[in-house]
Amino acid sequence: MKFTISAKPLKQIANQTLVLFSFSDAETPEEKQVNREFDGLVAKLKKTKDFTGKLGSACVAYPAARLKRLLLVGLGKKNEFNLAAFQKAIDTAAKKLKNLPDEKVSVLLPSGLPKLDRVAAAAALSQTFLLSAYEFNDYKSQANEHTQITEVELLTTQKTVSAKIKDSLLAAEVIGRSVVFARNLGNHPGNAATPALLARHALNLAKENKALKVKVLGRKQVRKERMNALLAVAAGSEQEPKFIILEYRPRAKGKTVVLIGKGITFDSGGLSIKPAEKMEEMKFDMAGAATVMAIVQAAAALKLPVNLIGLVPATENLPSGRAMKPGDIVKSRSGKTIEIISTDAEGRMVLADALDYAKSYQPDLVIDFATLTGAIVVALGDELIGAFTNRQALLPKLERAAELTGEKVWPMPLEPEYKELIKSDFADLRNIAAVRYGDAINAALFLQHFVSFPWIHLDIAGVAWATREKPYRPKGATGTGVRLMIEFLKNLKI
Ligand code: BES
Ligand code: ZN
Ligand code: ZN
């Protein structure tokens, strides 16, 4: 899908599909123009109630003259309008266009929107179009039979197109594509998305952008790094574990942010095996890894002025004769020993070694992304990311980014009273708490043992996988966290 923007006058639009967004109770300048140009068509359709302008509604009209068709898309009431409403309207347009024959369409960029200037509107349009049109068909022998939009031309009623608006469009597209990258990785089944495949994708990113350096450590080097917690999780698998390092360092003296992504390419639970029902969904247990790779890629493409390191401990978690066992004790990279009580609490183990590795970068901030606990899904559902931090001052910044992107976060506590629950009788720590309640918090407290820097832990277990369709988010991997983090990093002053 290609996006362009032009200041072509409406008179020059011929023989194609034109999309117009319209409020139910107000007229945008663009709507006025269309009315002028096409004999009051929109006004007539509103009068006859063929088109109401309600959010989620759309109507195809045929203005006879030179235009093939006009797609009217409702924006709802003007005083209820916001970014989320606009995204919903764009999604309605994208879905409608799938059932119309044209692959190239023109969209009138609305102006005079409450809370959204043209620059923001252009960005929302391109990004939401991309994400709404997203489908994952890699394993279907026959692609779905509907129109694939190849080109979207935005039309602005301004005299010229500003550089600012062009940049904004481009940036939104870059971010949209990196979300698609994360979704694709998450949607590949476990037999394809192995640790080796994650590594290959990371190496490809470095080939596409010279500002990115990628290193992949195999089992031998992981052993050399004393990442025994990662090795313990990997012990039951035939697949070699990989520790993937992505480095984007535009500023020798600038701030350094390390991102860590849980990369369990399939989580069977190991010997503490999970129930069979829904086990197939555990191919998404590498969503954190996909998110981190996508963020680093996008940050480099956007040339963000922050040094960014991505760390991905990647392995499967499977039972076998060589697998780690409940009761086993391993010495993590930090030197702290971990008693494995449940082999299904593997995420916190691989993250423990990655957090310790992060120390070597003397980071100003470390953020981990992990589908870490079922408990966070119970607590917050599929709409909210659980956010834990040892620097409360970072939260408002994260919340601001959440507001701007619609990728919501909810603050969670690192409750000190629970700390003793993960003390082990035989080692320094046990990998699950002595009581099963509040596991999202217990898991975060476990991670905190390996942290000696400002840190945010994002438990994305609820948001990373969609079991119901929503606007601009089909079922499956969602890529949630990418847009949030780019927005956060853009404005970051640590
Ligand atoms: N990958 C899972 C967490 C998960 C569960 C994500 C459900 C999404 C949906 C993690 O490795 C895990 O298995 N956690 C256990 C921890 C338990 C053994 C303390 C869990 O949440 O059940
Ligand atoms: Zn698990
Ligand atoms: Zn897991």
Short mmCIF file of N, CA, C and O in Angstrom, two decimals, residues 37-132:
data_model
loop_
_atom_site.label_atom_id
_atom_site.label_comp_id
_atom_site.label_asym_id
_atom_site.label_seq_id
_atom_site.Cartn_x
_atom_site.Cartn_y
_atom_site.Cartn_z
N GLU A 37 -19.33 21.10 -5.84
CA GLU A 37 -18.87 20.46 -7.07
C GLU A 37 -19.92 19.51 -7.65
O GLU A 37 -20.06 19.37 -8.84
N PHE A 38 -20.64 18.84 -6.75
CA PHE A 38 -21.55 17.78 -7.21
C PHE A 38 -23.01 18.08 -6.83
O PHE A 38 -23.71 17.22 -6.33
N ASP A 39 -23.39 19.28 -7.02
CA ASP A 39 -24.80 19.62 -6.99
C ASP A 39 -25.49 19.31 -5.65
O ASP A 39 -26.59 18.75 -5.61
N GLY A 40 -24.78 19.60 -4.56
CA GLY A 40 -25.37 19.42 -3.23
C GLY A 40 -25.64 17.96 -2.86
O GLY A 40 -26.52 17.65 -2.06
N LEU A 41 -24.86 17.06 -3.44
CA LEU A 41 -25.12 15.62 -3.28
C LEU A 41 -25.12 15.15 -1.82
O LEU A 41 -26.05 14.46 -1.38
N VAL A 42 -24.11 15.53 -1.07
CA VAL A 42 -24.02 15.04 0.32
C VAL A 42 -25.19 15.59 1.13
O VAL A 42 -25.82 14.85 1.92
N ALA A 43 -25.48 16.84 0.95
CA ALA A 43 -26.60 17.45 1.67
C ALA A 43 -27.90 16.71 1.36
O ALA A 43 -28.70 16.42 2.26
N LYS A 44 -28.09 16.34 0.10
CA LYS A 44 -29.31 15.61 -0.29
C LYS A 44 -29.37 14.24 0.40
O LYS A 44 -30.40 13.86 0.94
N LEU A 45 -28.24 13.54 0.38
CA LEU A 45 -28.22 12.20 0.98
C LEU A 45 -28.45 12.26 2.49
O LEU A 45 -29.01 11.35 3.09
N LYS A 46 -27.99 13.35 3.09
CA LYS A 46 -28.22 13.51 4.53
C LYS A 46 -29.69 13.81 4.79
O LYS A 46 -30.27 13.35 5.76
N LYS A 47 -30.27 14.58 3.91
CA LYS A 47 -31.68 14.95 4.05
C LYS A 47 -32.58 13.72 3.93
O LYS A 47 -33.51 13.52 4.69
N THR A 48 -32.26 12.87 2.95
CA THR A 48 -33.08 11.66 2.75
C THR A 48 -32.70 10.55 3.73
O THR A 48 -33.27 9.47 3.71
N LYS A 49 -31.71 10.83 4.56
CA LYS A 49 -31.20 9.86 5.56
C LYS A 49 -30.57 8.62 4.92
O LYS A 49 -30.43 7.58 5.57
N ASP A 50 -30.22 8.69 3.65
CA ASP A 50 -29.45 7.60 3.05
C ASP A 50 -28.07 7.55 3.68
O ASP A 50 -27.45 6.51 3.80
N PHE A 51 -27.60 8.72 4.08
CA PHE A 51 -26.33 8.81 4.81
C PHE A 51 -26.55 9.68 6.04
O PHE A 51 -27.05 10.80 5.93
N THR A 52 -26.19 9.12 7.21
CA THR A 52 -26.46 9.85 8.45
C THR A 52 -25.23 10.54 9.02
O THR A 52 -25.35 11.46 9.83
N GLY A 53 -24.04 10.08 8.63
CA GLY A 53 -22.82 10.63 9.21
C GLY A 53 -22.49 10.01 10.55
O GLY A 53 -21.52 10.40 11.21
N LYS A 54 -23.28 9.02 10.98
CA LYS A 54 -23.02 8.33 12.24
C LYS A 54 -21.66 7.63 12.19
O LYS A 54 -21.27 7.11 11.14
N LEU A 55 -21.01 7.56 13.32
CA LEU A 55 -19.72 6.87 13.39
C LEU A 55 -19.94 5.39 13.07
O LEU A 55 -20.83 4.76 13.63
N GLY A 56 -19.15 4.86 12.17
CA GLY A 56 -19.29 3.45 11.79
C GLY A 56 -20.17 3.27 10.56
O GLY A 56 -20.28 2.18 10.03
N SER A 57 -20.80 4.34 10.11
CA SER A 57 -21.67 4.23 8.93
C SER A 57 -20.92 4.68 7.68
O SER A 57 -19.95 5.44 7.77
N ALA A 58 -21.39 4.20 6.53
CA ALA A 58 -20.80 4.60 5.26
C ALA A 58 -21.86 4.47 4.18
O ALA A 58 -22.86 3.77 4.37
N CYS A 59 -21.64 5.12 3.07
CA CYS A 59 -22.62 5.10 1.99
C CYS A 59 -21.90 5.38 0.67
O CYS A 59 -21.05 6.26 0.59
N VAL A 60 -22.20 4.56 -0.33
CA VAL A 60 -21.59 4.78 -1.63
C VAL A 60 -22.57 5.54 -2.51
O VAL A 60 -23.73 5.17 -2.59
N ALA A 61 -22.09 6.61 -3.12
CA ALA A 61 -22.96 7.40 -4.00
C ALA A 61 -22.32 7.51 -5.37
O ALA A 61 -21.10 7.40 -5.51
N TYR A 62 -23.16 7.71 -6.36
CA TYR A 62 -22.67 7.79 -7.73
C TYR A 62 -23.06 9.14 -8.33
O TYR A 62 -24.16 9.30 -8.82
N PRO A 63 -22.14 10.10 -8.25
CA PRO A 63 -22.48 11.45 -8.68
C PRO A 63 -22.57 11.58 -10.20
O PRO A 63 -22.54 12.68 -10.71
N ALA A 64 -22.70 10.51 -10.88
CA ALA A 64 -22.91 10.49 -12.33
C ALA A 64 -21.74 11.08 -13.11
O ALA A 64 -20.98 10.34 -13.74
N ALA A 65 -21.58 12.34 -13.04
CA ALA A 65 -20.57 13.03 -13.81
C ALA A 65 -19.26 12.26 -13.99
O ALA A 65 -19.24 11.08 -14.31
N ARG A 66 -18.16 12.89 -13.71
CA ARG A 66 -16.88 12.28 -14.06
C ARG A 66 -16.34 11.34 -13.00
O ARG A 66 -15.39 10.60 -13.26
N LEU A 67 -16.92 11.37 -11.82
CA LEU A 67 -16.40 10.55 -10.72
C LEU A 67 -16.99 9.14 -10.79
O LEU A 67 -18.18 8.98 -11.06
N LYS A 68 -16.16 8.12 -10.55
CA LYS A 68 -16.70 6.76 -10.55
C LYS A 68 -17.67 6.58 -9.40
O LYS A 68 -18.78 6.12 -9.56
N ARG A 69 -17.18 6.91 -8.21
CA ARG A 69 -18.07 6.82 -7.04
C ARG A 69 -17.52 7.66 -5.91
O ARG A 69 -16.32 7.95 -5.85
N LEU A 70 -18.43 8.00 -5.01
CA LEU A 70 -18.06 8.77 -3.83
C LEU A 70 -18.38 7.90 -2.61
O LEU A 70 -19.52 7.44 -2.48
N LEU A 71 -17.38 7.66 -1.78
CA LEU A 71 -17.64 6.90 -0.55
C LEU A 71 -17.73 7.88 0.61
O LEU A 71 -16.75 8.56 0.94
N LEU A 72 -18.93 7.95 1.20
CA LEU A 72 -19.13 8.84 2.34
C LEU A 72 -18.94 8.04 3.62
O LEU A 72 -19.48 6.94 3.75
N VAL A 73 -18.18 8.58 4.54
CA VAL A 73 -17.88 7.85 5.78
C VAL A 73 -18.19 8.75 6.97
O VAL A 73 -17.72 9.88 7.06
N GLY A 74 -18.99 8.21 7.92
CA GLY A 74 -19.44 9.00 9.06
C GLY A 74 -18.37 9.23 10.10
O GLY A 74 -17.60 8.33 10.43
N LEU A 75 -18.34 10.46 10.62
CA LEU A 75 -17.40 10.80 11.71
C LEU A 75 -18.12 10.93 13.04
O LEU A 75 -17.51 11.19 14.07
N GLY A 76 -19.44 10.78 13.03
CA GLY A 76 -20.21 10.96 14.27
C GLY A 76 -20.44 12.44 14.56
O GLY A 76 -20.28 13.28 13.69
N LYS A 77 -20.82 12.70 15.83
CA LYS A 77 -21.08 14.08 16.22
C LYS A 77 -19.78 14.84 16.40
O LYS A 77 -18.81 14.31 16.95
N LYS A 78 -19.82 16.11 15.99
CA LYS A 78 -18.59 16.90 16.02
C LYS A 78 -18.04 17.06 17.44
O LYS A 78 -16.84 16.94 17.68
N ASN A 79 -18.94 17.27 18.41
CA ASN A 79 -18.41 17.50 19.77
C ASN A 79 -18.00 16.21 20.48
O ASN A 79 -17.46 16.25 21.57
N GLU A 80 -18.25 15.06 19.86
CA GLU A 80 -17.79 13.79 20.45
C GLU A 80 -16.55 13.27 19.73
O GLU A 80 -16.03 12.21 20.03
N PHE A 81 -16.07 14.06 18.77
CA PHE A 81 -14.97 13.59 17.92
C PHE A 81 -13.64 13.57 18.67
O PHE A 81 -13.33 14.46 19.45
N ASN A 82 -12.86 12.53 18.45
CA ASN A 82 -11.46 12.47 18.92
C ASN A 82 -10.69 11.50 18.02
O ASN A 82 -11.24 10.98 17.06
N LEU A 83 -9.42 11.29 18.38
CA LEU A 83 -8.59 10.43 17.54
C LEU A 83 -9.19 9.03 17.39
O LEU A 83 -9.21 8.46 16.29
N ALA A 84 -9.69 8.48 18.50
CA ALA A 84 -10.24 7.12 18.45
C ALA A 84 -11.43 7.05 17.49
O ALA A 84 -11.58 6.08 16.75
N ALA A 85 -12.25 8.11 17.50
CA ALA A 85 -13.40 8.15 16.59
C ALA A 85 -12.91 8.20 15.15
O ALA A 85 -13.43 7.50 14.27
N PHE A 86 -11.88 9.00 14.92
CA PHE A 86 -11.35 9.11 13.56
C PHE A 86 -10.80 7.75 13.09
O PHE A 86 -11.04 7.31 11.97
N GLN A 87 -10.09 7.08 14.00
CA GLN A 87 -9.53 5.77 13.65
C GLN A 87 -10.64 4.79 13.30
O GLN A 87 -10.52 3.99 12.38
N LYS A 88 -11.74 4.88 14.04
CA LYS A 88 -12.87 3.98 13.77
C LYS A 88 -13.46 4.29 12.38
O LYS A 88 -13.79 3.38 11.62
N ALA A 89 -13.56 5.57 12.08
CA ALA A 89 -14.11 5.97 10.78
C ALA A 89 -13.19 5.51 9.64
O ALA A 89 -13.65 5.00 8.62
N ILE A 90 -11.89 5.67 9.84
CA ILE A 90 -10.93 5.25 8.81
C ILE A 90 -11.04 3.74 8.59
O ILE A 90 -11.00 3.24 7.47
N ASP A 91 -11.21 3.02 9.71
CA ASP A 91 -11.36 1.57 9.63
C ASP A 91 -12.61 1.21 8.82
O ASP A 91 -12.59 0.29 8.00
N THR A 92 -13.70 1.93 9.07
CA THR A 92 -14.93 1.71 8.31
C THR A 92 -14.67 1.91 6.81
O THR A 92 -15.09 1.11 5.98
N ALA A 93 -13.95 2.98 6.49
CA ALA A 93 -13.63 3.26 5.09
C ALA A 93 -12.80 2.13 4.49
O ALA A 93 -13.10 1.62 3.41
N ALA A 94 -11.77 1.70 5.22
CA ALA A 94 -10.87 0.67 4.70
C ALA A 94 -11.63 -0.63 4.44
O ALA A 94 -11.43 -1.31 3.43
N LYS A 95 -12.54 -0.99 5.36
CA LYS A 95 -13.31 -2.24 5.21
C LYS A 95 -14.27 -2.13 4.02
O LYS A 95 -14.45 -3.07 3.26
N LYS A 96 -14.87 -0.97 3.89
CA LYS A 96 -15.82 -0.75 2.78
C LYS A 96 -15.08 -0.84 1.43
O LYS A 96 -15.58 -1.43 0.48
N LEU A 97 -13.90 -0.26 1.40
CA LEU A 97 -13.14 -0.24 0.14
C LEU A 97 -12.73 -1.64 -0.32
O LEU A 97 -12.53 -1.87 -1.51
N LYS A 98 -12.63 -2.56 0.63
CA LYS A 98 -12.29 -3.94 0.28
C LYS A 98 -13.35 -4.55 -0.65
O LYS A 98 -13.06 -5.47 -1.39
N ASN A 99 -14.58 -4.04 -0.52
CA ASN A 99 -15.67 -4.59 -1.33
C ASN A 99 -16.04 -3.72 -2.52
O ASN A 99 -17.09 -3.89 -3.13
N LEU A 100 -15.20 -2.75 -2.82
CA LEU A 100 -15.38 -1.94 -4.02
C LEU A 100 -14.23 -2.27 -4.96
O LEU A 100 -13.16 -2.67 -4.51
N PRO A 101 -14.42 -2.11 -6.27
CA PRO A 101 -13.43 -2.66 -7.20
C PRO A 101 -12.10 -1.90 -7.31
O PRO A 101 -11.10 -2.48 -7.70
N ASP A 102 -12.07 -0.60 -6.96
CA ASP A 102 -10.86 0.18 -7.23
C ASP A 102 -9.70 -0.14 -6.28
O ASP A 102 -9.88 -0.21 -5.08
N GLU A 103 -8.51 -0.29 -6.86
CA GLU A 103 -7.33 -0.52 -6.02
C GLU A 103 -6.64 0.78 -5.65
O GLU A 103 -5.85 0.83 -4.72
N LYS A 104 -6.91 1.82 -6.44
CA LYS A 104 -6.36 3.14 -6.12
C LYS A 104 -7.50 4.05 -5.72
O LYS A 104 -8.51 4.11 -6.42
N VAL A 105 -7.34 4.74 -4.62
CA VAL A 105 -8.42 5.63 -4.18
C VAL A 105 -7.85 6.98 -3.76
O VAL A 105 -6.67 7.10 -3.42
N SER A 106 -8.71 8.00 -3.81
CA SER A 106 -8.33 9.31 -3.30
C SER A 106 -9.19 9.63 -2.09
O SER A 106 -10.37 9.31 -2.06
N VAL A 107 -8.55 10.21 -1.10
CA VAL A 107 -9.25 10.52 0.14
C VAL A 107 -9.11 12.01 0.42
O VAL A 107 -7.99 12.53 0.44
N LEU A 108 -10.23 12.68 0.63
CA LEU A 108 -10.16 14.10 0.98
C LEU A 108 -9.70 14.21 2.44
O LEU A 108 -10.38 13.72 3.35
N LEU A 109 -8.57 14.83 2.64
CA LEU A 109 -8.04 15.00 4.00
C LEU A 109 -8.90 16.03 4.73
O LEU A 109 -8.96 17.19 4.32
N PRO A 110 -9.61 15.60 5.78
CA PRO A 110 -10.52 16.56 6.42
C PRO A 110 -9.75 17.62 7.20
O PRO A 110 -8.71 17.34 7.79
N SER A 111 -10.27 18.84 7.18
CA SER A 111 -9.65 19.90 7.98
C SER A 111 -10.71 20.42 8.95
O SER A 111 -11.88 20.07 8.87
N GLY A 112 -10.25 21.22 9.90
CA GLY A 112 -11.19 21.77 10.88
C GLY A 112 -11.73 20.72 11.84
O GLY A 112 -12.81 20.86 12.40
N LEU A 113 -10.99 19.62 12.03
CA LEU A 113 -11.43 18.60 12.98
C LEU A 113 -11.09 19.06 14.40
O LEU A 113 -10.00 19.59 14.62
N PRO A 114 -12.00 18.83 15.35
CA PRO A 114 -11.65 19.20 16.72
C PRO A 114 -10.45 18.36 17.18
O PRO A 114 -10.42 17.15 16.97
N LYS A 115 -9.49 18.98 17.81
CA LYS A 115 -8.33 18.32 18.44
C LYS A 115 -7.38 17.61 17.46
O LYS A 115 -6.50 16.88 17.88
N LEU A 116 -7.59 17.78 16.16
CA LEU A 116 -6.75 17.06 15.22
C LEU A 116 -6.46 17.96 14.02
O LEU A 116 -7.36 18.22 13.22
N ASP A 117 -5.22 18.43 13.90
CA ASP A 117 -4.92 19.27 12.74
C ASP A 117 -4.63 18.40 11.53
O ASP A 117 -4.63 17.17 11.62
N ARG A 118 -4.38 19.04 10.40
CA ARG A 118 -4.16 18.28 9.16
C ARG A 118 -2.98 17.32 9.27
O ARG A 118 -3.01 16.21 8.75
N VAL A 119 -1.92 17.78 9.95
CA VAL A 119 -0.71 16.96 10.08
C VAL A 119 -1.04 15.66 10.81
O VAL A 119 -0.68 14.56 10.37
N ALA A 120 -1.76 15.78 11.92
CA ALA A 120 -2.13 14.60 12.70
C ALA A 120 -3.14 13.74 11.94
O ALA A 120 -3.10 12.51 12.00
N ALA A 121 -4.04 14.40 11.22
CA ALA A 121 -5.07 13.66 10.49
C ALA A 121 -4.44 12.83 9.36
O ALA A 121 -4.82 11.67 9.14
N ALA A 122 -3.44 13.40 8.68
CA ALA A 122 -2.76 12.67 7.60
C ALA A 122 -2.05 11.45 8.17
O ALA A 122 -2.09 10.36 7.60
N ALA A 123 -1.41 11.64 9.34
CA ALA A 123 -0.70 10.53 9.98
C ALA A 123 -1.69 9.43 10.36
O ALA A 123 -1.46 8.24 10.09
N ALA A 124 -2.80 9.83 10.98
CA ALA A 124 -3.80 8.84 11.41
C ALA A 124 -4.35 8.08 10.20
O ALA A 124 -4.53 6.86 10.25
N LEU A 125 -4.57 8.80 9.12
CA LEU A 125 -5.14 8.17 7.93
C LEU A 125 -4.23 7.07 7.38
O LEU A 125 -4.67 5.94 7.17
N SER A 126 -2.96 7.41 7.18
CA SER A 126 -2.08 6.41 6.55
C SER A 126 -1.88 5.22 7.48
O SER A 126 -1.97 4.07 7.07
N GLN A 127 -1.62 5.52 8.75
CA GLN A 127 -1.32 4.42 9.67
C GLN A 127 -2.54 3.52 9.88
O GLN A 127 -2.43 2.29 9.84
N THR A 128 -3.70 4.12 10.08
CA THR A 128 -4.89 3.33 10.35
C THR A 128 -5.31 2.54 9.10
O THR A 128 -5.75 1.40 9.21
N PHE A 129 -5.15 3.13 7.94
CA PHE A 129 -5.44 2.41 6.70
C PHE A 129 -4.60 1.14 6.62
O PHE A 129 -5.10 0.05 6.35
N LEU A 130 -3.30 1.30 6.88
CA LEU A 130 -2.39 0.16 6.82
C LEU A 130 -2.81 -0.93 7.80
O LEU A 130 -2.86 -2.11 7.46
N LEU A 131 -3.11 -0.52 9.03
CA LEU A 131 -3.40 -1.50 10.08
C LEU A 131 -4.78 -2.13 9.89
O LEU A 131 -5.00 -3.27 10.27
N SER A 132 -5.70 -1.40 9.31
CA SER A 132 -7.04 -1.95 9.07
C SER A 132 -7.01 -2.95 7.93
O SER A 132 -7.73 -3.94 7.95
#
